[in-house]
């Protein structure tokens, strides 16, 4: 297992998971389709770019990233939202970064191929209430990933109010 931690600066209530050259040149707001309230894989990016929604509109959140060789145990108790999707990385490494470009974390080296990405979140409701968080993040995310063939989205847990609000839009 390889683990990374970053205090990530987000804006527009989001950050992105992508390979280095995976950001779509023609990114527009209509790419947010089929959304589960936590993570979206825009169809035009073919699984190489994901949008993760944060309750914090602008400011810092805490993000841990764990890359494993096999599927890790599922931990739902500590989290309010947990969603799993498939992503393909054709180049290495991947990135977790905010729309402002001010903060980014290069993920541990990955071999090209398909991965299951499980995003966990807690504290989005508090982040949404505060809107802006500067120094001490109130919102925490965990991204786990492992090599696996592509599969359907799995919504393991959807319980925060912020995610419910997004799903009704």
Short mmCIF file of N, CA and C in Angstrom, two decimals:
data_model
loop_
_atom_site.label_atom_id
_atom_site.label_comp_id
_atom_site.label_asym_id
_atom_site.label_seq_id
_atom_site.Cartn_x
_atom_site.Cartn_y
_atom_site.Cartn_z
N UNK A 1 0.84 -1.18 0.00
CA UNK A 1 0.00 0.00 0.00
C UNK A 1 0.89 1.24 0.00
N UNK A 2 0.49 2.22 -0.78
CA UNK A 2 1.16 3.51 -0.80
C UNK A 2 0.15 4.55 -0.36
N UNK A 3 0.55 5.41 0.57
CA UNK A 3 -0.37 6.40 1.11
C UNK A 3 0.21 7.80 0.93
N UNK A 4 -0.65 8.73 0.58
CA UNK A 4 -0.27 10.14 0.49
C UNK A 4 -1.31 10.96 1.23
N UNK A 5 -0.91 12.07 1.81
CA UNK A 5 -1.84 12.99 2.48
C UNK A 5 -1.57 14.39 1.94
N UNK A 6 -2.64 15.14 1.72
CA UNK A 6 -2.50 16.52 1.27
C UNK A 6 -3.62 17.36 1.87
N UNK A 7 -3.28 18.58 2.23
CA UNK A 7 -4.30 19.58 2.51
C UNK A 7 -4.51 20.27 1.18
N UNK A 8 -5.67 20.01 0.58
CA UNK A 8 -5.94 20.44 -0.79
C UNK A 8 -6.79 21.70 -0.78
N UNK A 9 -6.38 22.70 -1.55
CA UNK A 9 -7.18 23.91 -1.70
C UNK A 9 -8.18 23.69 -2.82
N UNK A 10 -9.47 23.78 -2.48
CA UNK A 10 -10.53 23.59 -3.48
C UNK A 10 -11.22 24.91 -3.77
N UNK A 11 -11.86 24.97 -4.92
CA UNK A 11 -12.71 26.11 -5.25
C UNK A 11 -13.88 25.59 -6.07
N UNK A 12 -14.94 26.36 -6.13
CA UNK A 12 -16.15 25.96 -6.84
C UNK A 12 -16.70 24.62 -6.32
N UNK A 13 -16.46 24.33 -5.03
CA UNK A 13 -16.96 23.11 -4.36
C UNK A 13 -16.55 21.84 -5.08
N UNK A 14 -15.27 21.77 -5.49
CA UNK A 14 -14.83 20.57 -6.21
C UNK A 14 -13.33 20.45 -6.26
N UNK A 15 -12.88 19.22 -6.51
CA UNK A 15 -11.52 18.95 -6.94
C UNK A 15 -11.60 17.83 -7.97
N UNK A 16 -10.47 17.54 -8.59
CA UNK A 16 -10.47 16.61 -9.71
C UNK A 16 -9.45 15.51 -9.50
N UNK A 17 -9.76 14.34 -10.05
CA UNK A 17 -8.82 13.22 -10.13
C UNK A 17 -8.58 13.00 -11.62
N UNK A 18 -7.32 12.97 -12.01
CA UNK A 18 -7.01 12.88 -13.43
C UNK A 18 -5.61 12.35 -13.62
N UNK A 19 -5.33 11.83 -14.81
CA UNK A 19 -3.94 11.62 -15.14
C UNK A 19 -3.38 12.96 -15.59
N UNK A 20 -2.09 13.05 -15.75
CA UNK A 20 -1.46 14.34 -16.02
C UNK A 20 -2.07 15.03 -17.23
N UNK A 21 -2.33 14.30 -18.30
CA UNK A 21 -2.89 14.90 -19.50
C UNK A 21 -4.37 14.59 -19.67
N UNK A 22 -5.06 14.23 -18.58
CA UNK A 22 -6.45 13.80 -18.68
C UNK A 22 -7.48 14.90 -18.60
N UNK A 23 -7.07 16.12 -18.28
CA UNK A 23 -8.03 17.22 -18.16
C UNK A 23 -8.58 17.55 -19.54
N UNK A 24 -9.91 17.54 -19.68
CA UNK A 24 -10.49 17.83 -21.00
C UNK A 24 -10.30 19.29 -21.40
N UNK A 25 -9.88 19.50 -22.64
CA UNK A 25 -9.65 20.86 -23.14
C UNK A 25 -10.94 21.66 -23.21
N UNK A 26 -12.05 20.99 -23.46
CA UNK A 26 -13.33 21.67 -23.66
C UNK A 26 -14.25 21.49 -22.45
N UNK A 27 -13.69 21.61 -21.25
CA UNK A 27 -14.44 21.40 -20.02
C UNK A 27 -15.54 22.46 -19.86
N UNK A 28 -16.77 22.00 -19.65
CA UNK A 28 -17.90 22.91 -19.42
C UNK A 28 -18.78 22.34 -18.33
N UNK A 29 -19.67 23.17 -17.79
CA UNK A 29 -20.53 22.74 -16.69
C UNK A 29 -21.51 21.64 -17.08
N UNK A 30 -21.78 21.46 -18.36
CA UNK A 30 -22.70 20.40 -18.75
C UNK A 30 -22.07 19.01 -18.66
N UNK A 31 -20.81 18.95 -18.26
CA UNK A 31 -20.15 17.66 -18.05
C UNK A 31 -20.60 17.00 -16.75
N UNK A 32 -21.32 17.72 -15.91
CA UNK A 32 -21.78 17.19 -14.63
C UNK A 32 -23.09 16.42 -14.81
N UNK A 33 -23.07 15.35 -15.55
CA UNK A 33 -24.29 14.59 -15.79
C UNK A 33 -24.24 13.24 -15.09
N UNK A 34 -25.42 12.67 -14.79
CA UNK A 34 -25.49 11.38 -14.14
C UNK A 34 -24.85 11.38 -12.78
N UNK A 35 -25.02 12.43 -12.04
CA UNK A 35 -24.25 12.65 -10.83
C UNK A 35 -24.87 12.00 -9.60
N UNK A 36 -24.04 11.36 -8.79
CA UNK A 36 -24.49 10.68 -7.57
C UNK A 36 -24.33 11.55 -6.32
N UNK A 37 -23.85 12.78 -6.48
CA UNK A 37 -23.68 13.68 -5.36
C UNK A 37 -22.27 13.74 -4.80
N UNK A 38 -21.40 12.82 -5.21
CA UNK A 38 -20.03 12.83 -4.71
C UNK A 38 -19.00 12.87 -5.84
N UNK A 39 -19.07 11.93 -6.79
CA UNK A 39 -18.07 11.86 -7.84
C UNK A 39 -18.75 11.67 -9.20
N UNK A 40 -18.25 12.38 -10.19
CA UNK A 40 -18.81 12.30 -11.54
C UNK A 40 -17.70 11.96 -12.52
N UNK A 41 -18.01 11.06 -13.45
CA UNK A 41 -17.10 10.74 -14.55
C UNK A 41 -17.73 11.24 -15.84
N UNK A 42 -17.37 12.44 -16.28
CA UNK A 42 -17.97 12.96 -17.51
C UNK A 42 -17.74 12.01 -18.68
N UNK A 43 -18.78 11.75 -19.45
CA UNK A 43 -18.71 10.79 -20.55
C UNK A 43 -17.64 11.16 -21.58
N UNK A 44 -17.43 12.45 -21.81
CA UNK A 44 -16.47 12.85 -22.83
C UNK A 44 -15.04 12.54 -22.45
N UNK A 45 -14.77 12.23 -21.18
CA UNK A 45 -13.39 11.96 -20.76
C UNK A 45 -13.07 10.48 -20.75
N UNK A 46 -14.05 9.63 -21.01
CA UNK A 46 -13.84 8.19 -21.13
C UNK A 46 -13.15 7.59 -19.91
N UNK A 47 -13.49 8.08 -18.71
CA UNK A 47 -12.97 7.47 -17.49
C UNK A 47 -11.60 7.92 -17.06
N UNK A 48 -11.02 8.94 -17.70
CA UNK A 48 -9.69 9.39 -17.32
C UNK A 48 -9.71 10.67 -16.49
N UNK A 49 -10.90 11.19 -16.19
CA UNK A 49 -11.05 12.45 -15.45
C UNK A 49 -12.30 12.34 -14.60
N UNK A 50 -12.19 12.69 -13.31
CA UNK A 50 -13.34 12.64 -12.41
C UNK A 50 -13.44 13.94 -11.63
N UNK A 51 -14.68 14.35 -11.37
CA UNK A 51 -14.97 15.54 -10.58
C UNK A 51 -15.50 15.07 -9.23
N UNK A 52 -14.88 15.53 -8.14
CA UNK A 52 -15.34 15.19 -6.80
C UNK A 52 -15.90 16.46 -6.16
N UNK A 53 -17.15 16.39 -5.71
CA UNK A 53 -17.82 17.55 -5.12
C UNK A 53 -17.50 17.66 -3.63
N UNK A 54 -17.22 18.89 -3.20
CA UNK A 54 -16.94 19.17 -1.80
C UNK A 54 -18.00 20.12 -1.24
N UNK A 55 -18.29 19.99 0.03
CA UNK A 55 -19.18 20.94 0.68
C UNK A 55 -18.51 22.29 0.82
N UNK A 56 -17.21 22.29 1.06
CA UNK A 56 -16.43 23.52 1.16
C UNK A 56 -16.39 24.17 -0.21
N UNK A 57 -16.91 25.40 -0.29
CA UNK A 57 -16.92 26.10 -1.57
C UNK A 57 -15.52 26.53 -1.97
N UNK A 58 -14.81 27.16 -1.04
CA UNK A 58 -13.45 27.62 -1.28
C UNK A 58 -12.65 27.41 -0.01
N UNK A 59 -11.48 26.82 -0.14
CA UNK A 59 -10.63 26.64 1.03
C UNK A 59 -10.00 25.28 1.06
N UNK A 60 -9.57 24.89 2.25
CA UNK A 60 -8.81 23.67 2.41
C UNK A 60 -9.66 22.50 2.88
N UNK A 61 -9.38 21.34 2.32
CA UNK A 61 -9.93 20.08 2.80
C UNK A 61 -8.77 19.12 3.00
N UNK A 62 -8.99 18.09 3.79
CA UNK A 62 -7.98 17.08 4.03
C UNK A 62 -8.26 15.88 3.12
N UNK A 63 -7.26 15.44 2.37
CA UNK A 63 -7.42 14.31 1.46
C UNK A 63 -6.30 13.29 1.71
N UNK A 64 -6.70 12.05 1.97
CA UNK A 64 -5.76 10.94 2.04
C UNK A 64 -5.98 10.07 0.81
N UNK A 65 -4.90 9.53 0.27
CA UNK A 65 -4.97 8.68 -0.90
C UNK A 65 -4.23 7.39 -0.59
N UNK A 66 -4.91 6.25 -0.77
CA UNK A 66 -4.30 4.94 -0.56
C UNK A 66 -4.39 4.14 -1.86
N UNK A 67 -3.24 3.77 -2.41
CA UNK A 67 -3.17 2.90 -3.59
C UNK A 67 -2.77 1.52 -3.11
N UNK A 68 -3.57 0.51 -3.43
CA UNK A 68 -3.30 -0.85 -2.99
C UNK A 68 -3.26 -1.79 -4.18
N UNK A 69 -2.73 -2.96 -3.99
CA UNK A 69 -2.66 -3.96 -5.06
C UNK A 69 -3.96 -4.74 -5.19
N UNK A 70 -4.75 -4.80 -4.10
CA UNK A 70 -6.01 -5.53 -4.10
C UNK A 70 -7.09 -4.67 -3.44
N UNK A 71 -8.33 -5.03 -3.65
CA UNK A 71 -9.44 -4.28 -3.08
C UNK A 71 -9.35 -4.25 -1.56
N UNK A 72 -9.37 -3.05 -0.96
CA UNK A 72 -9.30 -2.96 0.50
C UNK A 72 -10.66 -3.26 1.12
N UNK A 73 -10.68 -3.58 2.42
CA UNK A 73 -11.97 -3.78 3.09
C UNK A 73 -12.81 -2.50 3.02
N UNK A 74 -14.11 -2.67 2.96
CA UNK A 74 -15.02 -1.54 2.89
C UNK A 74 -15.31 -1.04 4.29
N UNK A 75 -15.05 0.26 4.55
CA UNK A 75 -15.31 0.88 5.85
C UNK A 75 -16.37 1.95 5.65
N UNK A 76 -17.59 1.66 6.05
CA UNK A 76 -18.68 2.63 5.90
C UNK A 76 -18.94 3.42 7.18
N UNK A 77 -18.59 2.86 8.33
CA UNK A 77 -18.95 3.48 9.61
C UNK A 77 -18.38 4.88 9.80
N UNK A 78 -17.16 5.10 9.36
CA UNK A 78 -16.49 6.38 9.61
C UNK A 78 -16.81 7.46 8.59
N UNK A 79 -17.64 7.12 7.57
CA UNK A 79 -17.86 8.05 6.47
C UNK A 79 -19.34 8.31 6.24
N UNK A 80 -19.64 9.50 5.67
CA UNK A 80 -21.02 9.88 5.36
C UNK A 80 -21.40 9.55 3.92
N UNK A 81 -20.43 9.59 3.01
CA UNK A 81 -20.66 9.27 1.60
C UNK A 81 -19.50 8.39 1.13
N UNK A 82 -19.84 7.32 0.41
CA UNK A 82 -18.82 6.43 -0.17
C UNK A 82 -19.34 5.96 -1.53
N UNK A 83 -18.61 6.29 -2.59
CA UNK A 83 -18.99 5.90 -3.94
C UNK A 83 -17.75 5.36 -4.65
N UNK A 84 -17.96 4.33 -5.46
CA UNK A 84 -16.87 3.66 -6.16
C UNK A 84 -17.13 3.69 -7.67
N UNK A 85 -16.09 4.04 -8.43
CA UNK A 85 -16.18 4.10 -9.89
C UNK A 85 -14.93 3.48 -10.51
N UNK A 86 -14.94 3.30 -11.80
CA UNK A 86 -13.76 2.83 -12.54
C UNK A 86 -13.13 4.00 -13.28
N UNK A 87 -11.81 4.03 -13.27
CA UNK A 87 -11.06 5.04 -14.04
C UNK A 87 -9.90 4.35 -14.75
N UNK A 88 -9.56 4.89 -15.92
CA UNK A 88 -8.42 4.36 -16.66
C UNK A 88 -7.31 5.40 -16.69
N UNK A 89 -6.11 4.97 -16.32
CA UNK A 89 -4.93 5.82 -16.41
C UNK A 89 -4.05 5.26 -17.51
N UNK A 90 -3.83 6.06 -18.56
CA UNK A 90 -3.00 5.63 -19.67
C UNK A 90 -1.57 6.10 -19.51
N UNK A 91 -1.39 7.12 -18.71
CA UNK A 91 -0.06 7.66 -18.43
C UNK A 91 0.10 7.69 -16.93
N UNK A 92 1.33 7.85 -16.46
CA UNK A 92 1.53 7.95 -15.03
C UNK A 92 2.28 9.23 -14.73
N UNK A 93 2.15 9.81 -13.55
CA UNK A 93 1.25 9.44 -12.46
C UNK A 93 -0.09 10.12 -12.60
N UNK A 94 -1.01 9.83 -11.70
CA UNK A 94 -2.29 10.53 -11.64
C UNK A 94 -2.14 11.75 -10.74
N UNK A 95 -3.15 12.59 -10.75
CA UNK A 95 -3.14 13.80 -9.93
C UNK A 95 -4.46 13.95 -9.19
N UNK A 96 -4.39 14.56 -8.02
CA UNK A 96 -5.57 15.08 -7.33
C UNK A 96 -5.32 16.57 -7.26
N UNK A 97 -6.23 17.39 -7.82
CA UNK A 97 -5.96 18.82 -7.84
C UNK A 97 -7.24 19.63 -7.83
N UNK A 98 -7.11 20.87 -7.36
CA UNK A 98 -8.24 21.78 -7.29
C UNK A 98 -8.35 22.60 -8.56
N UNK A 99 -9.56 23.11 -8.86
CA UNK A 99 -9.77 23.90 -10.08
C UNK A 99 -8.91 25.14 -10.18
N UNK A 100 -8.46 25.68 -9.03
CA UNK A 100 -7.64 26.88 -9.09
C UNK A 100 -6.23 26.56 -9.57
N UNK A 101 -5.86 25.27 -9.53
CA UNK A 101 -4.52 24.89 -9.93
C UNK A 101 -3.48 25.20 -8.87
N UNK A 102 -3.90 25.83 -7.74
CA UNK A 102 -2.95 26.23 -6.72
C UNK A 102 -2.40 25.04 -5.94
N UNK A 103 -3.19 23.99 -5.77
CA UNK A 103 -2.75 22.84 -5.01
C UNK A 103 -2.89 21.59 -5.85
N UNK A 104 -1.89 20.77 -5.80
CA UNK A 104 -2.03 19.47 -6.47
C UNK A 104 -1.18 18.46 -5.73
N UNK A 105 -1.54 17.23 -5.84
CA UNK A 105 -0.78 16.14 -5.24
C UNK A 105 -0.57 15.09 -6.31
N UNK A 106 0.68 14.83 -6.62
CA UNK A 106 0.98 13.76 -7.55
C UNK A 106 0.77 12.46 -6.81
N UNK A 107 -0.03 11.59 -7.38
CA UNK A 107 -0.32 10.32 -6.75
C UNK A 107 0.85 9.37 -6.97
N UNK A 108 0.95 8.35 -6.12
CA UNK A 108 2.02 7.37 -6.31
C UNK A 108 1.98 6.81 -7.73
N UNK A 109 3.14 6.42 -8.23
CA UNK A 109 3.24 5.91 -9.59
C UNK A 109 2.29 4.75 -9.81
N UNK A 110 1.54 4.80 -10.89
CA UNK A 110 0.60 3.76 -11.25
C UNK A 110 0.99 3.20 -12.60
N UNK A 111 0.83 1.91 -12.76
CA UNK A 111 1.00 1.32 -14.08
C UNK A 111 -0.22 1.71 -14.90
N UNK A 112 -0.08 1.93 -16.19
CA UNK A 112 -1.26 2.22 -17.01
C UNK A 112 -2.27 1.08 -16.90
N UNK A 113 -3.54 1.45 -16.93
CA UNK A 113 -4.59 0.44 -16.88
C UNK A 113 -5.81 0.94 -16.13
N UNK A 114 -6.75 0.02 -15.89
CA UNK A 114 -8.00 0.33 -15.21
C UNK A 114 -7.85 0.15 -13.71
N UNK A 115 -8.51 1.07 -12.96
CA UNK A 115 -8.49 1.05 -11.50
C UNK A 115 -9.91 1.27 -10.98
N UNK A 116 -10.20 0.70 -9.83
CA UNK A 116 -11.41 1.05 -9.08
C UNK A 116 -10.99 2.17 -8.14
N UNK A 117 -11.79 3.23 -8.13
CA UNK A 117 -11.54 4.40 -7.30
C UNK A 117 -12.71 4.51 -6.33
N UNK A 118 -12.44 4.42 -5.04
CA UNK A 118 -13.47 4.54 -4.01
C UNK A 118 -13.24 5.86 -3.27
N UNK A 119 -14.20 6.76 -3.37
CA UNK A 119 -14.10 8.07 -2.72
C UNK A 119 -14.98 8.07 -1.48
N UNK A 120 -14.39 8.45 -0.35
CA UNK A 120 -15.08 8.55 0.94
C UNK A 120 -15.09 10.03 1.33
N UNK A 121 -16.17 10.49 1.96
CA UNK A 121 -16.23 11.89 2.40
C UNK A 121 -16.98 11.99 3.73
N UNK A 122 -16.53 12.93 4.54
CA UNK A 122 -17.25 13.31 5.77
C UNK A 122 -16.95 14.79 6.03
N UNK A 123 -17.91 15.46 6.66
CA UNK A 123 -17.74 16.88 6.96
C UNK A 123 -18.19 17.80 5.86
N UNK A 124 -18.82 17.27 4.81
CA UNK A 124 -19.25 18.15 3.71
C UNK A 124 -20.37 19.09 4.15
N UNK A 125 -21.26 18.62 5.03
CA UNK A 125 -22.33 19.50 5.50
C UNK A 125 -21.76 20.70 6.26
N UNK A 126 -20.78 20.45 7.13
CA UNK A 126 -20.15 21.55 7.87
C UNK A 126 -19.39 22.47 6.91
N UNK A 127 -18.68 21.88 5.95
CA UNK A 127 -17.97 22.69 4.95
C UNK A 127 -18.92 23.56 4.15
N UNK A 128 -20.09 23.00 3.81
CA UNK A 128 -21.09 23.75 3.04
C UNK A 128 -21.67 24.90 3.87
N UNK A 129 -21.86 24.67 5.17
CA UNK A 129 -22.37 25.72 6.06
C UNK A 129 -21.36 26.86 6.18
N UNK A 130 -20.10 26.51 6.33
CA UNK A 130 -19.05 27.53 6.49
C UNK A 130 -18.69 28.21 5.17
N UNK A 131 -18.86 27.51 4.05
CA UNK A 131 -18.55 27.97 2.69
C UNK A 131 -17.04 28.12 2.44
N UNK A 132 -16.34 28.88 3.29
CA UNK A 132 -14.91 29.10 3.12
C UNK A 132 -14.18 28.61 4.35
N UNK A 133 -13.17 27.77 4.14
CA UNK A 133 -12.36 27.23 5.23
C UNK A 133 -10.91 27.50 4.87
N UNK A 134 -10.20 28.23 5.73
CA UNK A 134 -8.84 28.61 5.35
C UNK A 134 -7.77 27.67 5.90
N UNK A 135 -7.62 27.59 7.21
CA UNK A 135 -6.47 26.86 7.74
C UNK A 135 -6.79 25.42 8.13
N UNK A 136 -7.71 25.24 9.05
CA UNK A 136 -8.01 23.90 9.56
C UNK A 136 -9.22 23.32 8.84
N UNK A 137 -8.99 22.33 7.98
CA UNK A 137 -10.10 21.74 7.23
C UNK A 137 -11.13 21.09 8.15
N UNK A 138 -12.41 21.25 7.81
CA UNK A 138 -13.49 20.58 8.52
C UNK A 138 -13.99 19.39 7.71
N UNK A 139 -13.54 19.31 6.47
CA UNK A 139 -13.98 18.27 5.55
C UNK A 139 -12.81 17.33 5.25
N UNK A 140 -13.12 16.01 5.28
CA UNK A 140 -12.10 15.00 5.03
C UNK A 140 -12.55 14.06 3.92
N UNK A 141 -11.60 13.70 3.06
CA UNK A 141 -11.86 12.74 2.00
C UNK A 141 -10.78 11.66 2.04
N UNK A 142 -11.15 10.48 1.64
CA UNK A 142 -10.22 9.37 1.47
C UNK A 142 -10.47 8.78 0.09
N UNK A 143 -9.42 8.66 -0.69
CA UNK A 143 -9.50 8.04 -2.01
C UNK A 143 -8.70 6.75 -1.94
N UNK A 144 -9.36 5.63 -2.19
CA UNK A 144 -8.65 4.36 -2.28
C UNK A 144 -8.75 3.87 -3.71
N UNK A 145 -7.69 3.21 -4.18
CA UNK A 145 -7.67 2.73 -5.56
C UNK A 145 -6.88 1.45 -5.64
N UNK A 146 -7.30 0.59 -6.58
CA UNK A 146 -6.61 -0.67 -6.81
C UNK A 146 -6.86 -1.09 -8.25
N UNK A 147 -5.92 -1.85 -8.83
CA UNK A 147 -6.12 -2.30 -10.21
C UNK A 147 -7.32 -3.24 -10.28
N UNK A 148 -8.20 -3.02 -11.25
CA UNK A 148 -9.39 -3.85 -11.45
C UNK A 148 -10.00 -3.53 -12.80
N UNK A 149 -10.64 -4.51 -13.41
CA UNK A 149 -11.31 -4.23 -14.68
C UNK A 149 -12.44 -3.23 -14.48
N UNK A 150 -12.87 -2.54 -15.52
CA UNK A 150 -13.95 -1.57 -15.38
C UNK A 150 -15.23 -2.25 -14.90
N UNK A 151 -15.97 -1.51 -14.09
CA UNK A 151 -17.23 -2.02 -13.56
C UNK A 151 -18.20 -0.87 -13.35
N UNK A 152 -19.42 -1.18 -12.96
CA UNK A 152 -20.43 -0.14 -12.76
C UNK A 152 -20.15 0.68 -11.50
N UNK A 153 -20.70 1.88 -11.49
CA UNK A 153 -20.65 2.71 -10.30
C UNK A 153 -21.36 1.98 -9.15
N UNK A 154 -20.78 2.06 -7.95
CA UNK A 154 -21.41 1.49 -6.76
C UNK A 154 -21.57 2.61 -5.74
N UNK A 155 -22.79 2.85 -5.32
CA UNK A 155 -23.09 3.85 -4.29
C UNK A 155 -23.20 3.12 -2.96
N UNK A 156 -22.10 3.04 -2.23
CA UNK A 156 -22.07 2.29 -0.99
C UNK A 156 -22.84 2.99 0.13
N UNK A 157 -22.70 4.32 0.21
CA UNK A 157 -23.35 5.07 1.30
C UNK A 157 -23.57 6.50 0.84
N UNK A 158 -24.78 7.00 1.01
CA UNK A 158 -25.14 8.38 0.64
C UNK A 158 -25.99 8.95 1.75
N UNK A 159 -25.37 9.63 2.72
CA UNK A 159 -26.15 10.08 3.88
C UNK A 159 -26.00 11.56 4.24
N UNK A 160 -25.08 12.30 3.62
CA UNK A 160 -25.00 13.71 4.04
C UNK A 160 -26.03 14.56 3.31
N UNK A 161 -26.41 15.66 3.94
CA UNK A 161 -27.44 16.54 3.38
C UNK A 161 -26.95 17.24 2.11
N UNK A 162 -25.65 17.57 2.05
CA UNK A 162 -25.11 18.25 0.89
C UNK A 162 -25.22 17.36 -0.35
N UNK A 163 -24.87 16.08 -0.23
CA UNK A 163 -25.00 15.17 -1.35
C UNK A 163 -26.43 15.00 -1.79
N UNK A 164 -27.35 14.94 -0.83
CA UNK A 164 -28.78 14.81 -1.16
C UNK A 164 -29.25 16.04 -1.95
N UNK A 165 -28.76 17.21 -1.56
CA UNK A 165 -29.11 18.45 -2.27
C UNK A 165 -28.60 18.40 -3.72
N UNK A 166 -27.40 17.92 -3.92
CA UNK A 166 -26.83 17.83 -5.27
C UNK A 166 -27.64 16.84 -6.11
N UNK A 167 -28.00 15.72 -5.53
CA UNK A 167 -28.74 14.69 -6.28
C UNK A 167 -30.11 15.15 -6.71
N UNK A 168 -30.69 16.16 -6.05
CA UNK A 168 -32.02 16.65 -6.44
C UNK A 168 -31.97 17.74 -7.49
N UNK A 169 -30.78 18.24 -7.83
CA UNK A 169 -30.65 19.31 -8.82
C UNK A 169 -30.95 18.80 -10.20
#
